[in-house]
Short mmCIF file of C-alpha atoms in Angstrom, two decimals:
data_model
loop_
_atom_site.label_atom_id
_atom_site.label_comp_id
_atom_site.label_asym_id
_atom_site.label_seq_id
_atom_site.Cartn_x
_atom_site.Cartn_y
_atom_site.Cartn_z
CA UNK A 1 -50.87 89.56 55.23
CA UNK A 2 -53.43 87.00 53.96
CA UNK A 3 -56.00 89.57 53.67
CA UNK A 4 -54.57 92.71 51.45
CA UNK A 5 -54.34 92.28 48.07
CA UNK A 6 -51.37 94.11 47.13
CA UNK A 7 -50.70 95.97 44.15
CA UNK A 8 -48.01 95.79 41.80
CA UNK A 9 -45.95 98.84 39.38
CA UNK A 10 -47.85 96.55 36.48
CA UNK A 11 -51.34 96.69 38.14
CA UNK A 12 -51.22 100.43 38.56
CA UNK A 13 -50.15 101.42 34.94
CA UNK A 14 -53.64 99.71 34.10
CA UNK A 15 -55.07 102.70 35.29
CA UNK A 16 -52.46 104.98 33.84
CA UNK A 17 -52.67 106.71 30.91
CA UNK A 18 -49.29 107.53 29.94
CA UNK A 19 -48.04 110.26 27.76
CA UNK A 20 -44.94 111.74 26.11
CA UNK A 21 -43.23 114.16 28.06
CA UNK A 22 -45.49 113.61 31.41
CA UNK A 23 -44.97 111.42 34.54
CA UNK A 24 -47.94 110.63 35.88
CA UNK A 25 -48.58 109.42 39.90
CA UNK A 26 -49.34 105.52 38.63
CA UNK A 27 -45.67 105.80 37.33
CA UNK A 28 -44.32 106.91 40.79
CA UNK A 29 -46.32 105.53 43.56
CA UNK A 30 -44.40 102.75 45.39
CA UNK A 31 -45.96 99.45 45.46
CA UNK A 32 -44.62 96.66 48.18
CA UNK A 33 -42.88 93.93 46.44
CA UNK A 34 -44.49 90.40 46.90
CA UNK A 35 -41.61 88.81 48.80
CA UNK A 36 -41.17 91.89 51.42
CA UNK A 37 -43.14 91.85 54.60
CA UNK A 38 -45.18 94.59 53.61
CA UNK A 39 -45.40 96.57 56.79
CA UNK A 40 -41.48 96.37 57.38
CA UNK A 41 -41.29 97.74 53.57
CA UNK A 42 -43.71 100.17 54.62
CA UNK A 43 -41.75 101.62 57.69
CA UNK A 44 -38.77 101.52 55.83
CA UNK A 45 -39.53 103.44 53.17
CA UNK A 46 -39.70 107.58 53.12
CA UNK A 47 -43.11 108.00 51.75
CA UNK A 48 -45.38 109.50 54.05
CA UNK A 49 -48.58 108.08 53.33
CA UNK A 50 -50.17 104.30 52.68
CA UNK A 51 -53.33 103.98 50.83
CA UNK A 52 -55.24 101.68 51.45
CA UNK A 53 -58.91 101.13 49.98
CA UNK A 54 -62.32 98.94 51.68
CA UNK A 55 -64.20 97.86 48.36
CA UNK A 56 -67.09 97.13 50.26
CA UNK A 57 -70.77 98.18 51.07
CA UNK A 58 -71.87 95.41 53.47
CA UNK A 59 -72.17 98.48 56.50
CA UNK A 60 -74.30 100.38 54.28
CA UNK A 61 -76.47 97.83 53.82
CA UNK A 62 -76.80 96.41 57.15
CA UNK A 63 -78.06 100.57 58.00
CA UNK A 64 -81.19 99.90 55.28
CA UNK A 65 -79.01 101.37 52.79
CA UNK A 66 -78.13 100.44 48.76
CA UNK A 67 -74.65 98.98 47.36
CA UNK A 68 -72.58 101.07 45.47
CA UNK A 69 -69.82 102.40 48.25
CA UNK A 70 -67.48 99.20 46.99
CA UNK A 71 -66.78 100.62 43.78
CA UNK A 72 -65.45 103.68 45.13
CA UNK A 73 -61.81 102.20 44.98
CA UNK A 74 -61.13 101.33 41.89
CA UNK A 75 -63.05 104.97 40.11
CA UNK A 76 -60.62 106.82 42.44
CA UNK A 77 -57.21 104.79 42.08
CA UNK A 78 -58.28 105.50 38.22
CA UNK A 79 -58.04 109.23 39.06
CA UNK A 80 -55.24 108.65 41.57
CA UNK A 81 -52.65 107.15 38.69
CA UNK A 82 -53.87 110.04 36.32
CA UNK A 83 -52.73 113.08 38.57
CA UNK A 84 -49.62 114.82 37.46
CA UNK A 85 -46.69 114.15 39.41
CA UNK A 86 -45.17 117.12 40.04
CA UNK A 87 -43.06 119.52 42.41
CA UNK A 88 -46.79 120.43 44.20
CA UNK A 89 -47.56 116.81 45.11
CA UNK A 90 -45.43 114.08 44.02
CA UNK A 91 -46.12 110.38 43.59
CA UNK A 92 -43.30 109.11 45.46
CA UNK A 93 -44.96 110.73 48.60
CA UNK A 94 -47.62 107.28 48.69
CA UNK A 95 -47.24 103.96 48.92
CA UNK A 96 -49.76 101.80 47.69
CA UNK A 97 -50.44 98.88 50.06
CA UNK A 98 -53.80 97.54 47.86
CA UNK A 99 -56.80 96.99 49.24
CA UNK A 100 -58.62 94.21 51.86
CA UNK A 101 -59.56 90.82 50.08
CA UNK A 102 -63.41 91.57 51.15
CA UNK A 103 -64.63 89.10 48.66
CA UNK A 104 -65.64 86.08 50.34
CA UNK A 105 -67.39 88.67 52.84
CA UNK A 106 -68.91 90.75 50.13
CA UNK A 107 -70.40 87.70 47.98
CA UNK A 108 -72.03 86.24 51.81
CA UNK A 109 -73.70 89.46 52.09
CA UNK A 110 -75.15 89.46 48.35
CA UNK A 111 -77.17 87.12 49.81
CA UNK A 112 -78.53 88.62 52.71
CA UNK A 113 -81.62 90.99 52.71
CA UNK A 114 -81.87 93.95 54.26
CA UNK A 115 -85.16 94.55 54.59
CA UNK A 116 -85.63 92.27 57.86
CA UNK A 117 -84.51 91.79 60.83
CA UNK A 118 -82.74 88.36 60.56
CA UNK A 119 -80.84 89.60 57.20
CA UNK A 120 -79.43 92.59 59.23
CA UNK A 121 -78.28 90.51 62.02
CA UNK A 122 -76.52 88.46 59.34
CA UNK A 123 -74.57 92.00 57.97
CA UNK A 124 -74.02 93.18 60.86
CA UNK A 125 -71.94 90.03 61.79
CA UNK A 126 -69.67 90.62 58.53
CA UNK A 127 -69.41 93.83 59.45
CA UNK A 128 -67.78 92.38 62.91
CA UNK A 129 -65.35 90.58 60.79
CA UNK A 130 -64.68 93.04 58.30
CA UNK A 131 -63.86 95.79 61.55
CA UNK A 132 -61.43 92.79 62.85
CA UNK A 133 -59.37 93.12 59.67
CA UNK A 134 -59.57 97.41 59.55
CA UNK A 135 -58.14 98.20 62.55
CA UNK A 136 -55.03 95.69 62.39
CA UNK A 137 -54.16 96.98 59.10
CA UNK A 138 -54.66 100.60 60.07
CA UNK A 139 -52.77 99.87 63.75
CA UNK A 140 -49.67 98.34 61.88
CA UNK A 141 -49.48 101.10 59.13
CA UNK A 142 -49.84 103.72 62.07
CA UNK A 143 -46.59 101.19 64.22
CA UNK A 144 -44.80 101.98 60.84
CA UNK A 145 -44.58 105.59 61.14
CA UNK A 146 -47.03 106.58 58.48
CA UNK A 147 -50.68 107.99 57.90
CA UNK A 148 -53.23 105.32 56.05
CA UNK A 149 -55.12 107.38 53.82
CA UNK A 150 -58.60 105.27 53.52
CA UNK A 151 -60.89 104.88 50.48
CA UNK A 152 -64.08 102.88 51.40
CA UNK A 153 -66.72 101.41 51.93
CA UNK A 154 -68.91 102.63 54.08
CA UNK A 155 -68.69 105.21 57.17
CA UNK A 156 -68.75 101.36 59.32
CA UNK A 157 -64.88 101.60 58.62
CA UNK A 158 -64.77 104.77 61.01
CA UNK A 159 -64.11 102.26 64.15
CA UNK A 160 -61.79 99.80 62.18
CA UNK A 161 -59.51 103.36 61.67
CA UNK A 162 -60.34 104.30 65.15
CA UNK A 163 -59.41 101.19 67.43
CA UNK A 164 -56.34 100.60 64.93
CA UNK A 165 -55.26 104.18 66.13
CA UNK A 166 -55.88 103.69 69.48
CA UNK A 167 -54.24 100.21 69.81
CA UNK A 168 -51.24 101.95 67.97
CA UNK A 169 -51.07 105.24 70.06
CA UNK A 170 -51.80 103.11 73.04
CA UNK A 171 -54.45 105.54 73.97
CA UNK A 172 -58.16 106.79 72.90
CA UNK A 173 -57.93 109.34 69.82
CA UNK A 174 -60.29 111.90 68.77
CA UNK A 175 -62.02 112.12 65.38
CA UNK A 176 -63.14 115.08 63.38
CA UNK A 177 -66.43 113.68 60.93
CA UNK A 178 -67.32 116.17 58.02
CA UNK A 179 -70.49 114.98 57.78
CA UNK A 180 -74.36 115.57 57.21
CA UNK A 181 -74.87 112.88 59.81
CA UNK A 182 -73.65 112.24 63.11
CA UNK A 183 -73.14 108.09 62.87
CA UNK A 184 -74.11 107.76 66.18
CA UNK A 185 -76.57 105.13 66.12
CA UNK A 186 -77.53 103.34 68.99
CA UNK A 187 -75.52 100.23 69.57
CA UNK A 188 -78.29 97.43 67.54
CA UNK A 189 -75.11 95.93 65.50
CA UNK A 190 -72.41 96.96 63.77
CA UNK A 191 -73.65 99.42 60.79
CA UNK A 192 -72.26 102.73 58.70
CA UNK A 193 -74.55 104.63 61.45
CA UNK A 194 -73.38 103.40 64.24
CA UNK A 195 -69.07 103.39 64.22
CA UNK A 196 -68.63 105.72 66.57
CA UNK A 197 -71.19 104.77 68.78
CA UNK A 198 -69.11 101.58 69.54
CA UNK A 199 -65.86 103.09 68.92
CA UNK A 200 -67.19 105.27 72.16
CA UNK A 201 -68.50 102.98 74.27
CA UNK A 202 -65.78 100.60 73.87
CA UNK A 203 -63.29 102.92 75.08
CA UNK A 204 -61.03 104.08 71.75
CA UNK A 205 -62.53 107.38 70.75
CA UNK A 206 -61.97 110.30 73.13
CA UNK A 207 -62.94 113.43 71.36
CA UNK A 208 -65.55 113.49 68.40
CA UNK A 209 -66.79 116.55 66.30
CA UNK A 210 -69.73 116.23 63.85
CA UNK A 211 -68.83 119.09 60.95
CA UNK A 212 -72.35 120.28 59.42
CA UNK A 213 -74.85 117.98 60.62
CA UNK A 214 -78.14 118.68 58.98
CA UNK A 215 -80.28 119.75 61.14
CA UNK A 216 -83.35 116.99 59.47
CA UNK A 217 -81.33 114.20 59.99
CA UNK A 218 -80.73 114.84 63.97
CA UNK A 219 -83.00 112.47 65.45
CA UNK A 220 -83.91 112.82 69.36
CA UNK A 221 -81.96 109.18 70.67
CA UNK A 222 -78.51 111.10 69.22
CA UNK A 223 -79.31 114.67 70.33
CA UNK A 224 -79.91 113.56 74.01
CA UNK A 225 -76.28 111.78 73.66
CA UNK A 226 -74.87 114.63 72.24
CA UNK A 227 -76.14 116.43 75.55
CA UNK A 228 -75.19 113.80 78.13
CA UNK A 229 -71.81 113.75 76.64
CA UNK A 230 -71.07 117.43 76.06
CA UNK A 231 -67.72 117.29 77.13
CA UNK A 232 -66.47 114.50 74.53
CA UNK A 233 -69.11 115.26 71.31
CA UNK A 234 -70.08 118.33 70.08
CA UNK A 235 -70.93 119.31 66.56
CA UNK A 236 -72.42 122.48 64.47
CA UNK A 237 -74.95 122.32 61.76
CA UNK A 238 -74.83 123.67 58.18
CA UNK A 239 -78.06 125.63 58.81
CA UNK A 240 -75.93 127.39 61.50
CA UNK A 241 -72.55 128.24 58.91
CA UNK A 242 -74.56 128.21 55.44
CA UNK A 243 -78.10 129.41 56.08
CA UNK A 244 -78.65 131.51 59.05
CA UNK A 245 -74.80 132.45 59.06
CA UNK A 246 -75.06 132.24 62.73
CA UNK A 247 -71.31 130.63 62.50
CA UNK A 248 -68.89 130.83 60.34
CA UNK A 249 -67.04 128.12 58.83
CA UNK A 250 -63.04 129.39 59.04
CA UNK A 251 -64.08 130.57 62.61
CA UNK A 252 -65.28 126.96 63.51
CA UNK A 253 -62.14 124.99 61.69
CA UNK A 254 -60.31 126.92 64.58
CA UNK A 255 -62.82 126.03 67.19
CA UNK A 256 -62.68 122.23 66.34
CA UNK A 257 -58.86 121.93 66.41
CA UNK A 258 -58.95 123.59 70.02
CA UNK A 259 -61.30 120.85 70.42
CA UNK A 260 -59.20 118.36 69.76
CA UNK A 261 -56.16 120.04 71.31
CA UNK A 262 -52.90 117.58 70.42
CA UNK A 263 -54.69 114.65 71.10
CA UNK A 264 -54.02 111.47 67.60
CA UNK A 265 -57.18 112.51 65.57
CA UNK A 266 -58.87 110.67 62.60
CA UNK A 267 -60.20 112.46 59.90
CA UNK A 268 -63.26 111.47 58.20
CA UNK A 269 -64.80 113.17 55.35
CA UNK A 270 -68.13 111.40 54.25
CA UNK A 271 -69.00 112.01 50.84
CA UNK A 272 -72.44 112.46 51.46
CA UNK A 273 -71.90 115.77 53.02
CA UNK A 274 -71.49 117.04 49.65
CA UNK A 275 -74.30 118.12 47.29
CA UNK A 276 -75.65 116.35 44.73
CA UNK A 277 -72.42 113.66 45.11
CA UNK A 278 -73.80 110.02 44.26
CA UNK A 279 -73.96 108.21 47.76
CA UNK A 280 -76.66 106.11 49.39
CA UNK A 281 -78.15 109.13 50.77
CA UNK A 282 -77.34 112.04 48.51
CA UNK A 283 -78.02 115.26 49.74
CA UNK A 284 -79.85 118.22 47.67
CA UNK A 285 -77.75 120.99 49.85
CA UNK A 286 -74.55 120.76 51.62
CA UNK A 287 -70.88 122.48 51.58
CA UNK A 288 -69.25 122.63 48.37
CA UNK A 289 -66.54 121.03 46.69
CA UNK A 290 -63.99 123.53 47.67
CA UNK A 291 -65.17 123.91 51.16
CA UNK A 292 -64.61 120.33 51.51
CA UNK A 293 -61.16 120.76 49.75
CA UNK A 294 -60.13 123.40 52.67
CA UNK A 295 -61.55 121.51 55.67
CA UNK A 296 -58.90 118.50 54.05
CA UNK A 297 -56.06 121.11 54.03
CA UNK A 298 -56.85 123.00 57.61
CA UNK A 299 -56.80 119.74 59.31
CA UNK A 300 -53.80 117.91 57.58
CA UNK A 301 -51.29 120.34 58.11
CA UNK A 302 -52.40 119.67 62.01
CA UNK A 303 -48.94 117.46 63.43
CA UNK A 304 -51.47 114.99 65.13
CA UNK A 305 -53.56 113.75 62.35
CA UNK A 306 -53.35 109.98 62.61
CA UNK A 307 -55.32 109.20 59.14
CA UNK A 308 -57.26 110.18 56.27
CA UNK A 309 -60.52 108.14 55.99
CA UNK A 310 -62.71 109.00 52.24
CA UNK A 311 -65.89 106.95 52.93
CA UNK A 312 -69.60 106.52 50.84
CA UNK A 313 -69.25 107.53 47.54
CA UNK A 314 -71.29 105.12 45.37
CA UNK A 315 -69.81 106.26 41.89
CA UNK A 316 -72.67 104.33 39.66
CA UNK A 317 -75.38 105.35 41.91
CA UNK A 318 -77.52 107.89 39.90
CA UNK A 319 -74.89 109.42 38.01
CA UNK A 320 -73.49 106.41 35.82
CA UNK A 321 -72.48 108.35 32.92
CA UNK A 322 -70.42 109.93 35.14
CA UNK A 323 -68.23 107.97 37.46
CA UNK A 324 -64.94 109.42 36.66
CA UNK A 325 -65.93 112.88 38.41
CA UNK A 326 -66.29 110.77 41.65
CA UNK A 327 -62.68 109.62 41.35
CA UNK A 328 -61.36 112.77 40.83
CA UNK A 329 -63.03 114.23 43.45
CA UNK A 330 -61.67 111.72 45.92
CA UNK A 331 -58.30 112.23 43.97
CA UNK A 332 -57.93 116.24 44.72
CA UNK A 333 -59.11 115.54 48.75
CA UNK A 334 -56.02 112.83 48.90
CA UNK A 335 -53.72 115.44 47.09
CA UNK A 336 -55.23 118.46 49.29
CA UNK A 337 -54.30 116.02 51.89
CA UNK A 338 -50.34 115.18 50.88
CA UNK A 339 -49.81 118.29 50.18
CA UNK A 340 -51.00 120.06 53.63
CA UNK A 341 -48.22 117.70 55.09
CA UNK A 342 -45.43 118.47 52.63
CA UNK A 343 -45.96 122.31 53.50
CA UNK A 344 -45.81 121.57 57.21
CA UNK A 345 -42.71 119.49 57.09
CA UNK A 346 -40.70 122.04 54.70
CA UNK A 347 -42.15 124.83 57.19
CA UNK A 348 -44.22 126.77 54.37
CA UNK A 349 -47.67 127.21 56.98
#
């Protein structure tokens, strides 16, 4: 496909830092050879998983937001190659597809302002091409038998990975958002608020749960949809689990997958959720690290996840002398996330 720029065995030992008496994950992932269709290689092979990363920010930006998001790829495929491979989670488990040639997109945005009307018009349109090229990828890789695990780009990738689903279930799917946000935006052009918004209205998501929305950043437009559609979008806040311990968060994890019943369900985990992580909008309070790292493992071991979608980490936003924390952040949620499956499938949950 014209528009993935697949990786090679050579290309990931870049990354790798190889040592005596180790085997590392960039020395076992499987790559898809340049002269093989690459989603026939894909179905053919017996890894489980395709990762596939969105090196752009262009959905951000179009929402009022800051670049950064785009360089969340490359920080966590650093991370990625560098993780032990092992009998806990083993290398051979991923295939490496590359990532989508977004630079002709990414270098028409650069410049674009986003600070009026007319420049936001102008992202949102790339955006519209950009979700064109999302959800074929993420249909065919879903055809093939396997899960797309996602590194983006911005949360506007949620409806790429949700109509890709859909088109390859042939029916709506659910999604599950761990998020301080809900993304639900009102339909003004396509944006990182606003993905499942369209991905509603349009017919491919059935079922959406917002995991610890912050209560500040509920605005009235999306609380009055949350109400009209009760039925199809609910959500609980973090005020509810962490502060006033009204909830609690094991309890809901089971409440949310009753939610989504067997239904194909995306899961989204937005990096801003976390505290203190370097995003366009970091937050000063939110779940930890390790409550993030359990909501990955509840929900993956679920039979009906239909992908993995990392999205708004901006690893040089704020925190430049320390990018390599974002990767292997992002690294331990995609390993949390293999690993929940290969306990499922050898029957050890």
């Amino acid at each position: 496909m014209k528009n993935i720029v697949l990786f090679t065995p050579a290309d990931l030992l870049k990354y790798t830092k190889q040592r005596s008496g180790e085997i590392k994950f960039g020395e076992r992932i499987i790559t898809v050879p340049k002269d093989a269709d690459p989603f026939e290689f894909i179905k053919n092979s017996e890894a489980g998983f395709v990762l596939l990363g969105i090196p752009e920010d262009i959905g951000i930006r179009a929402n009022h937001g800051k670049a950064g998001a785009a360089k969340a790829w490359v920080h966590s495929l650093k991370s990625i190659c560098n993780m032990q491979h092992n009998r806990f989670c083993k290398g051979s488990s991923l295939i490496v597809l590359g990532h989508l040639d977004v630079t002709e997109l990414m270098e028409q945005a650069a410049e674009l302002s986003n600070t009026d009307n007319e420049g936001r018009r102008a992202l949102s349109a790339l955006v519209e091409k950009l979700d064109k090229d999302v959800s074929h990828v993420i249909c065919r890789i879903i055809q093939a038998g396997k899960i797309p695990i996602v590194i983006g780009g911005g949360h506007n990738n949620a409806y790429g990975n949700i109509k890709g689903a859909a088109l390859a279930k042939g029916k709506p799917v659910s999604a599950i958002n761990y998020d301080s946000r809900a993304r639900l935006r009102m339909l003004e052009g396509r944006h990182s608020g606003n993905g499942f918004s369209y991905a509603f209205e349009e017919g491919f998501l059935k079922n959406y749960f917002i995991f610890g929305l912050h209560e500040s950043y509920a605005n009235k437009g999306i609380l009055e949809t949350v109400k009209k559609h009760n039925d199809r979008i609910r959500y609980n806040t973090y005020e509810q689990i962490a502060v006033r311990k009204e909830k609690h968060f094991t309890q809901e994890l089971a409440l949310v997958k009753g939610f989504v019943t067997d239904d194909p369900f995306g899961l989204e985990i937005d990096m801003s959720a976390l505290p203190h992580f370097p995003t366009d909008t970091m937050s000063a309070s939110g779940f930890s690290i390790e409550k993030a790292r359990h909501f990955v493992h509840f929900f993956g071991q679920l039979k009906n996840v239909a992908y993995f979608h990392i999205c708004e980490a901006a690893p040089e936003l704020e925190c430049e002398n320390y990018t390599h924390l974002t990767g292997k952040v992002i690294a331990a949620l995609i390993s949390d996330f293999i690993k929940s499956k290969s306990l499922l499938a050898n029957n050890l949950v």
